[in-house]
Amino acid sequence: MIAKFDKKARSGTGKGLKKYLENGTKNDRDKKDTRVTLLGDIDILQSAIKLGHNKGYKETYRNIVVSFNEDEVSQRDLQKIAQTYIEQYTKGYESDEIVSYGEAHIPKIKYKMKYNKATRKFERIKRKPHIHLSIALYSPKLNKKLILNSNDKRIYDINLLTRKLELEYGFEPVKQKAISNDITQVQSTSKTLNKRKNIKDSIDKYIFEYINQIKNYDDLKNRLEEVFNIKIIRESTSKAKTKSITILYDNKKIRLKGDIFHYSTFDKARGKLLSNENTNKEEIKHVDSTYELENLNQQLQDFNQKKITYINQQNEYARRKAQEKIEQYNFQELQQIKNRFKNYQSKIYYEIYGRSINYNLNGFYIKQYEDQPNNMTIITNKEKQIKVIDRGAEITLEGDNLKEEVKISIELCLAKGWELEDIESNGSEEFIEESKRQINILIKSRNQNMERTQEKYPVINSIDKSKTIVEQEYNKIKNNVSIQNKTKKIDNKEVSSKKDIRVKNKIKM
């Protein structure tokens, strides 16, 4: 397997990324591959990328493509591998501080034809499963850009992780030729990195093969300098938790870690390797892999410790501010709960409609008649001359306080999940004008809140992650409704002032 990065920084709003994942380069994604979502939500990712773009980020997201030599990889393994790469690449950040997305492409078309420039012929290439991972560089929670370093500086730890996963899952390494021919690969085949890896692998294999001939620690150092033409320039102290030596190879400093590389722990490490001397080839291969896996884990641990410390230092202020916002939000929510039931009628209203009403119900009487069609509910206040009757699909106004009755009626519409934009008012001109006036005020206030929320404090709801809290408050199921007003006498003339606020039948349930 291999992990590949983009050669160039990815900018823009993420629209192209989403289009590519969903449709492919030739609008043939559904024909070529089966898409399997492994983590995150692509719409949330695009929203976070767009926020970074709006802030003027030159680079708004990162891509990682993980490819396999195997023809089949289980969905469970794909999910674990995707999560592992995201965690490693964003090491130091909490899961709620990043916005990421991953999906696997499982080939439906098993082969493709590719032109070989060397042979000047088309070759039949077998297509393999692969994973696309994307990370938005803007953190909505921290309200700042993630510190992930450039891709050429992340090759080291991502390659360590790739080798580690190959050993853990038993995957076949991708051939060097396949890597160098891949145009999306970014510098992961650099000579420096390959030399570093090759010399480490060679030394490990030499020690394992000749451990029975290596007499002591000094003998090991002499052999390494002679066989590999290296120079040992530094050794760890006895108090160091991780024993190691630093060698100079091709003018590059390389650190070799393990108990075998210190005089105080050499004998114990040698004895452990000798205990497996007479095992068969499969056991030797297993011991070799285990030894290498321990080294990989140690190297990753050392890298991650430095990374975590640095990220924590850089984000201390942003995290404190984010926590203050969360605590402030929780306090406000608690106050709303305390103030929700200022009187008994507010409690009855909440029990009927499942939400609080933005209206003082002191002096009101609310009664629901379960024996009536649609559980008819009456809201009255004799002193204020208010009477509103909720008949389910119809709300009628039978009082003489037009302004207050309209306000209560609109609150009922919202409690039922009806959209403000879809409400139509029918009745007297006075009623229609008052209804439109109040509805327009609410729409304007809602839109302003949505803009402020998305621009400054984008909060992703845990129930529906594709919409903000403000959007969820108003994006409810649409129903048919009418609010009617009784017939009145105006200027001693009988005027039909039947008033109804009716939702357009846009959604059929």
C-alpha positions as MATLAB code, in Angstrom:
seq = 'MIAKFDKKARSGTGKGLKKYLENGTKNDRDKKDTRVTLLGDIDILQSAIKLGHNKGYKETYRNIVVSFNEDEVSQRDLQKIAQTYIEQYTKGYESDEIVSYGEAHIPKIKYKMKYNKATRKFERIKRKPHIHLSIALYSPKLNKKLILNSNDKRIYDINLLTRKLELEYGFEPVKQKAISNDITQVQSTSKTLNKRKNIKDSIDKYIFEYINQIKNYDDLKNRLEEVFNIKIIRESTSKAKTKSITILYDNKKIRLKGDIFHYSTFDKARGKLLSNENTNKEEIKHVDSTYELENLNQQLQDFNQKKITYINQQNEYARRKAQEKIEQYNFQELQQIKNRFKNYQSKIYYEIYGRSINYNLNGFYIKQYEDQPNNMTIITNKEKQIKVIDRGAEITLEGDNLKEEVKISIELCLAKGWELEDIESNGSEEFIEESKRQINILIKSRNQNMERTQEKYPVINSIDKSKTIVEQEYNKIKNNVSIQNKTKKIDNKEVSSKKDIRVKNKIKM';
ca = [
       0.000    0.000    0.000;
       1.028    3.612   -0.431;
      -0.172    7.033    0.697;
      -0.009    9.814   -1.889;
      -0.283   13.592   -1.517;
      -1.168   16.383   -3.917;
       1.765   18.011   -5.668;
       0.199   21.466   -5.451;
      -1.729   23.259   -2.711;
      -5.491   22.832   -3.034;
      -7.429   26.093   -3.028;
     -11.009   27.145   -3.716;
     -14.347   26.247   -2.152;
     -14.140   22.457   -2.481;
     -16.757   22.362   -5.230;
     -14.342   20.633   -7.615;
     -13.386   18.059   -4.990;
     -17.012   17.111   -4.366;
     -17.722   16.929   -8.097;
     -14.722   14.669   -8.680;
     -15.594   12.273   -5.862;
     -19.229   12.037   -6.935;
     -18.841   12.037  -10.722;
     -15.224   11.293  -11.583;
     -13.286   13.082  -14.323;
     -15.583   11.850  -17.117;
     -18.901   11.655  -15.229;
     -18.428    7.890  -15.036;
     -17.946    7.355  -11.307;
     -21.022    5.150  -10.895;
     -19.944    3.012  -13.839;
     -16.355    2.620  -12.683;
     -16.566    2.432   -8.885;
     -18.730    1.756   -5.894;
     -18.459    4.670   -3.482;
     -18.275    3.751    0.216;
     -18.298    6.560    2.800;
     -15.789    5.754    5.534;
     -15.927    8.855    7.746;
     -17.317   12.381    7.884;
     -19.813   14.194    5.660;
     -18.833   15.633    2.292;
     -21.258   18.593    2.588;
     -19.822   19.588    5.967;
     -16.311   19.280    4.549;
     -17.223   21.571    1.653;
     -18.773   24.099    4.060;
     -15.580   24.212    6.139;
     -13.438   24.517    2.994;
     -15.638   27.385    1.789;
     -15.232   29.190    5.118;
     -11.461   28.940    4.751;
     -11.741   30.254    1.200;
     -13.842   33.202    2.402;
     -11.132   34.030    4.929;
      -8.610   34.313    2.113;
      -6.694   31.061    2.644;
      -4.465   30.284   -0.341;
      -4.663   26.599    0.605;
      -8.044   25.453    1.871;
      -7.762   21.657    2.114;
      -5.445   18.659    1.865;
      -5.888   15.355    0.049;
      -4.427   11.932    0.777;
      -4.984    8.920   -1.486;
      -4.248    5.488   -0.035;
      -3.806    2.725   -2.631;
      -3.530   -1.040   -2.222;
      -1.960   -3.911   -4.150;
      -4.683   -6.223   -2.873;
      -7.750   -6.874   -5.038;
     -10.092   -6.805   -2.049;
     -10.005   -5.072    1.344;
     -12.901   -5.353    3.812;
     -14.970   -2.259    4.532;
     -14.153   -2.591    8.222;
     -10.412   -2.486    7.484;
     -10.876    0.433    5.087;
     -12.668    2.423    7.804;
      -9.966    1.695   10.388;
      -7.173    2.588    7.970;
      -8.884    5.834    6.913;
      -9.380    6.893   10.533;
      -5.771    5.998   11.386;
      -4.382    8.188    8.588;
      -6.593   11.142    9.569;
      -5.569   10.818   13.227;
      -1.885   10.681   12.319;
      -2.012   13.564    9.843;
      -3.874   15.797   12.322;
      -1.946   14.605   15.380;
      -2.242   17.075   18.233;
      -5.796   18.152   17.396;
      -8.988   16.862   18.984;
     -11.527   15.135   16.736;
     -14.029   18.011   17.075;
     -11.371   20.550   16.056;
     -11.017   19.172   12.526;
     -13.401   18.595    9.630;
     -12.441   15.596    7.514;
     -14.015   13.223    5.039;
     -13.067    9.855    3.609;
     -14.533    7.524    1.047;
     -13.356    4.327   -0.655;
     -13.690    3.568   -4.348;
     -14.202   -0.136   -5.011;
     -13.694   -0.900   -8.729;
     -16.664   -2.145  -10.721;
     -14.597   -2.080  -13.906;
     -11.647   -4.263  -12.975;
      -9.272   -3.277  -15.794;
      -8.256   -0.159  -17.724;
      -6.074    0.432  -20.765;
      -3.017    2.626  -20.232;
      -0.508    3.785  -22.828;
       3.111    2.863  -22.109;
       5.455    5.486  -23.576;
       8.471    3.157  -23.370;
       6.931    0.315  -25.364;
       4.558    2.592  -27.313;
       1.768    0.149  -26.643;
      -1.411    0.089  -24.560;
      -1.249   -2.138  -21.500;
      -4.080   -3.750  -19.583;
      -3.836   -2.508  -15.995;
      -5.808   -4.013  -13.132;
      -7.671   -1.448  -11.020;
      -7.389   -1.733   -7.227;
      -9.456   -0.380   -4.310;
      -8.284    2.954   -2.918;
      -9.242    5.563   -0.324;
      -9.697    9.323   -0.786;
      -9.149   11.394    2.366;
      -9.677   15.152    2.595;
      -9.076   17.576    5.484;
     -10.324   21.177    5.635;
      -7.579   23.514    6.823;
     -10.068   25.776    8.613;
     -11.177   24.672   12.081;
     -14.719   25.914   12.880;
     -14.276   25.261   16.590;
     -10.922   27.007   16.933;
     -11.812   29.601   14.286;
      -8.294   29.423   12.840;
      -6.175   27.543   10.331;
      -4.818   24.103   11.192;
      -1.057   23.691   11.484;
      -0.340   20.568    9.444;
       3.027   21.526    7.893;
       3.776   21.105    4.210;
       3.401   17.689    2.579;
       7.131   17.292    1.987;
       7.613   17.543    5.761;
       4.875   14.967    6.410;
       6.382   12.258    4.218;
       8.425   10.902    7.105;
       5.645   10.077    9.573;
       3.081    9.079    6.921;
       5.546    6.632    5.379;
       6.273    5.235    8.840;
       2.534    4.756    9.354;
       2.138    3.125    5.937;
       4.901    0.600    6.675;
       3.374   -0.040   10.110;
      -0.073   -0.740    8.597;
       1.474   -3.043    5.993;
       2.936   -5.148    8.773;
      -0.207   -5.089   10.913;
      -2.613   -6.006    8.095;
      -0.233   -8.131    6.039;
      -0.547   -5.861    2.982;
       1.911   -6.075    0.117;
       4.173   -3.021   -0.326;
       3.707   -1.108   -3.582;
       6.647   -1.584   -5.954;
       9.079    1.291   -6.397;
       8.344    1.416  -10.127;
       4.656    1.906   -9.473;
       5.437    4.752   -7.099;
       7.786    6.587   -9.467;
       5.313    6.267  -12.354;
       2.442    7.734  -10.356;
       2.092   11.404  -11.344;
       0.152   12.278   -8.177;
       2.987   11.226   -5.886;
       4.730   14.129   -4.179;
       8.399   13.578   -3.433;
       7.793   10.416   -1.402;
      10.359    8.709   -3.626;
      13.059   11.282   -2.885;
      16.564    9.817   -2.844;
      17.233   11.052    0.678;
      14.197    9.338    2.113;
      14.853    6.100    0.232;
      18.468    6.011    1.322;
      17.466    6.616    4.928;
      14.917    3.797    4.834;
      17.191    1.428    2.920;
      20.140    1.809    5.274;
      17.917    1.244    8.315;
      16.369   -1.867    6.781;
      19.773   -3.183    5.756;
      21.241   -2.707    9.238;
      18.254   -4.371   10.895;
      18.500   -7.379    8.577;
      22.261   -7.643    9.091;
      21.933   -7.640   12.881;
      19.218  -10.274   12.804;
      21.168  -12.506   10.419;
      24.573  -12.261   12.134;
      23.547  -11.826   15.775;
      25.086  -15.203   16.682;
      28.482  -13.972   15.425;
      28.351  -10.534   17.075;
      30.128  -10.990   20.416;
      29.512   -7.698   22.193;
      28.416   -4.088   21.736;
      31.849   -2.874   20.570;
      31.943   -5.689   18.033;
      28.529   -4.546   16.719;
      29.728   -0.949   16.249;
      32.906   -2.051   14.457;
      30.962   -4.347   12.118;
      28.415   -1.648   11.227;
      31.116    0.923   10.444;
      33.047   -1.564    8.325;
      30.173   -3.248    6.461;
      28.019   -0.167    5.771;
      30.754    2.476    5.556;
      29.133    4.622    8.235;
      30.429    6.619   11.173;
      28.855    6.521   14.633;
      28.819   10.124   15.865;
      26.567    9.915   18.937;
      25.330    7.349   21.496;
      22.478    7.691   23.962;
      23.184    7.796   27.704;
      22.377    4.992   30.124;
      19.522    7.044   31.605;
      17.826    7.519   28.235;
      14.524    5.654   27.972;
      15.062    4.995   24.276;
      18.473    3.536   23.498;
      19.940    4.685   20.206;
      22.964    5.612   18.143;
      23.259    8.357   15.538;
      25.217    7.504   12.408;
      26.568    9.629    9.587;
      25.715    8.089    6.228;
      26.182    9.877    2.922;
      26.557   13.137    4.879;
      23.131   12.580    6.465;
      22.496   12.006   10.164;
      20.359    8.932   10.823;
      19.223    7.737   14.248;
      18.978    3.988   14.923;
      16.815    3.015   17.890;
      16.579   -0.152   19.947;
      18.049   -1.857   23.003;
      20.645   -3.535   20.780;
      22.275   -0.110   20.283;
      23.564    0.428   23.828;
      26.140   -1.467   25.902;
      23.891   -1.625   28.997;
      21.032   -3.368   27.162;
      22.952   -5.123   24.378;
      23.263   -8.532   26.057;
      19.536   -8.716   26.845;
      18.535   -7.699   23.317;
      21.062  -10.172   21.823;
      19.727  -12.998   23.982;
      16.184  -12.264   22.816;
      17.230  -12.481   19.174;
      19.296  -15.648   19.770;
      16.328  -17.386   21.381;
      14.707  -17.394   17.926;
      17.852  -18.588   16.086;
      16.634  -22.121   15.430;
      13.110  -21.245   14.312;
      11.849  -21.959   10.792;
      11.663  -19.357    8.021;
       8.089  -18.337    8.775;
       8.936  -17.749   12.425;
      12.043  -15.796   11.458;
       9.923  -13.643    9.160;
       7.470  -13.046   12.014;
      10.230  -12.115   14.478;
      11.789   -9.812   11.887;
       8.441   -8.102   11.309;
       7.788   -7.779   15.034;
      11.209   -6.228   15.562;
      10.617   -3.768   12.731;
       7.107   -2.991   13.980;
       8.462   -2.090   17.414;
      10.969    0.270   15.804;
       8.244    1.870   13.674;
       6.004    2.375   16.696;
       8.850    3.965   18.618;
       9.721    6.330   15.771;
       6.081    7.357   15.364;
       5.772    7.885   19.103;
       8.799   10.178   19.165;
       7.556   12.168   16.169;
       4.034   12.496   17.559;
       5.186   13.621   20.989;
       6.981   16.623   19.503;
       4.043   17.341   17.209;
       1.471   17.224   20.029;
       3.553   19.529   22.231;
       3.912   22.063   19.435;
       0.207   21.986   18.466;
      -0.872   22.405   22.091;
       1.358   25.454   22.485;
       0.111   27.062   19.279;
      -3.591   26.507   20.041;
      -3.723   27.273   23.762;
      -5.393   30.660   23.259;
      -7.825   29.453   20.555;
      -8.925   26.514   22.701;
      -9.504   28.750   25.710;
     -11.664   31.066   23.613;
     -13.584   28.132   22.156;
     -14.252   26.761   25.645;
     -15.504   30.161   26.796;
     -17.974   30.225   23.898;
     -19.171   26.718   24.734;
     -19.643   27.602   28.403;
     -21.460   30.797   27.452;
     -23.725   28.854   25.092;
     -24.432   26.237   27.774;
     -25.235   28.995   30.318;
     -27.631   30.694   27.901;
     -29.287   27.368   27.140;
     -29.663   26.681   30.878;
     -31.233   30.094   31.394;
     -33.667   29.388   28.568;
     -34.676   26.142   30.247;
     -35.185   27.929   33.565;
     -37.235   30.662   31.916;
     -39.159   28.287   29.707;
     -41.952   27.733   32.166;
     -42.517   31.096   33.805;
     -46.143   30.103   34.325;
     -48.315   27.025   34.205;
     -49.844   27.881   30.814;
     -46.353   27.990   29.241;
     -45.803   24.473   30.506;
     -49.096   23.273   29.010;
     -48.165   24.896   25.670;
     -44.785   23.131   25.706;
     -46.387   19.765   26.466;
     -48.766   20.185   23.504;
     -46.381   21.589   20.875;
     -42.996   20.365   22.080;
     -41.376   23.824   22.126;
     -41.625   27.087   24.019;
     -43.618   30.014   22.709;
     -42.011   33.423   22.232;
     -44.921   35.106   23.973;
     -45.942   35.883   27.559;
     -48.900   33.632   28.405;
     -49.725   35.222   31.757;
     -53.524   35.508   32.030;
     -54.142   32.977   29.224;
     -56.110   29.771   29.293;
     -55.012   26.842   27.116;
     -57.073   23.726   26.672;
     -56.684   20.761   24.318;
     -59.773   18.683   23.497;
     -58.657   15.166   22.671;
     -62.223   14.107   21.825;
     -62.372   16.701   19.008;
     -60.970   16.189   15.482;
     -57.216   16.801   15.289;
     -57.080   17.348   19.071;
     -58.459   20.870   18.803;
     -56.639   23.387   21.048;
     -58.041   26.725   22.233;
     -55.862   29.625   23.454;
     -57.836   32.450   25.071;
     -57.394   35.619   27.114;
     -60.699   37.382   27.907;
     -59.015   40.515   29.241;
     -57.018   41.027   26.028;
     -59.903   39.805   23.832;
     -57.830   37.041   22.281;
     -59.169   33.714   21.070;
     -57.176   31.434   18.780;
     -58.389   27.948   17.855;
     -55.959   25.343   16.477;
     -57.953   22.769   14.495;
     -54.942   20.863   13.178;
     -54.959   21.753    9.489;
     -56.722   25.021   10.250;
     -56.236   27.825   12.755;
     -59.082   30.285   13.292;
     -58.964   33.706   14.990;
     -62.132   34.598   16.882;
     -61.086   37.499   19.093;
     -60.866   41.253   18.601;
     -57.135   41.782   19.176;
     -55.802   41.419   15.633;
     -52.101   42.167   16.241;
     -51.713   39.794   19.196;
     -53.781   37.027   17.579;
     -51.629   37.120   14.437;
     -48.471   36.903   16.540;
     -49.756   33.849   18.417;
     -50.941   32.251   15.178;
     -47.497   32.596   13.585;
     -45.925   31.057   16.700;
     -48.297   28.107   16.249;
     -47.220   27.821   12.606;
     -43.561   27.622   13.664;
     -44.387   25.102   16.385;
     -45.995   22.905   13.720;
     -42.907   23.163   11.537;
     -44.328   25.391    8.815;
     -42.060   27.636    6.750;
     -42.350   31.410    7.092;
     -41.791   31.999    3.367;
     -44.642   29.687    2.387;
     -47.367   31.312    4.476;
     -50.199   33.044    2.600;
     -52.678   35.378    4.304;
     -56.325   35.517    3.199;
     -58.977   37.776    4.733;
     -59.421   41.515    5.268;
     -56.763   43.926    4.025;
     -55.987   44.881    7.605;
     -55.377   41.246    8.504;
     -53.266   40.562    5.395;
     -51.053   43.615    5.965;
     -50.499   42.778    9.643;
     -49.663   39.144    8.855;
     -47.179   40.084    6.135;
     -45.576   42.724    8.362;
     -44.916   40.290   11.226;
     -43.784   37.488    8.906;
     -41.323   39.782    7.090;
     -39.816   40.920   10.399;
     -39.241   37.292   11.463;
     -37.748   36.318    8.088;
     -35.350   39.273    8.149;
     -34.269   38.530   11.721;
     -33.763   34.846   10.948;
     -31.656   35.513    7.838;
     -29.436   37.974    9.704;
     -28.858   35.421   12.466;
     -27.999   32.729    9.913;
     -25.450   34.958    8.196;
     -23.782   35.920   11.475;
     -23.727   32.305   12.642;
     -22.173   30.949    9.445;
     -19.590   33.712    9.115;
     -18.414   33.951   12.715;
     -19.434   30.902   14.698;
     -20.168   27.930   12.431;
     -21.483   25.221   14.752;
     -22.200   21.746   13.426;
     -25.129   20.044   15.115;
     -24.544   16.451   16.224;
     -27.991   15.314   15.073;
     -27.971   16.737   11.531;
     -24.380   17.624   10.689;
     -25.166   19.015    7.279;
     -27.081   22.039    8.634;
     -26.335   24.717   11.209;
     -28.383   25.117   14.373;
     -30.122   28.174   12.967;
     -31.102   26.329    9.788;
     -32.482   23.394   11.739;
     -34.704   25.670   13.793;
     -36.655   26.670   10.718;
     -36.178   23.820    8.257;
     -39.106   21.630    9.388;
     -41.642   19.456    7.591;
     -44.144   21.462    5.535;
     -47.889   20.949    5.946;
     -51.151   22.481    4.734;
     -52.719   25.033    7.070;
     -55.150   27.920    7.093;
     -55.863   30.526    9.719;
     -59.375   31.868    9.453;
     -60.993   34.855   11.111;
     -64.694   35.095   11.894;
     -67.017   37.347    9.876;
     -67.107   40.926   11.184;
     -69.156   44.066   10.612;
     -67.168   47.052    9.387;
     -68.811   50.488    8.786;
     -72.245   48.892    9.346;
     -71.667   46.695    6.270;
     -71.359   42.936    6.298;
     -67.819   42.191    5.163;
     -66.475   38.702    4.745;
     -63.226   38.921    6.685;
     -62.375   35.245    6.487;
     -58.633   35.107    7.119;
     -56.380   32.153    6.388;
     -52.645   31.689    6.363;
     -52.078   28.767    4.056;
     -48.836   26.887    3.372;
     -48.176   26.204   -0.304;
     -48.413   22.511   -1.057;
     -44.769   22.080   -1.974;
     -44.040   18.914   -0.002;
     -46.383   15.949    0.121;
     -45.986   13.733    3.137;
];
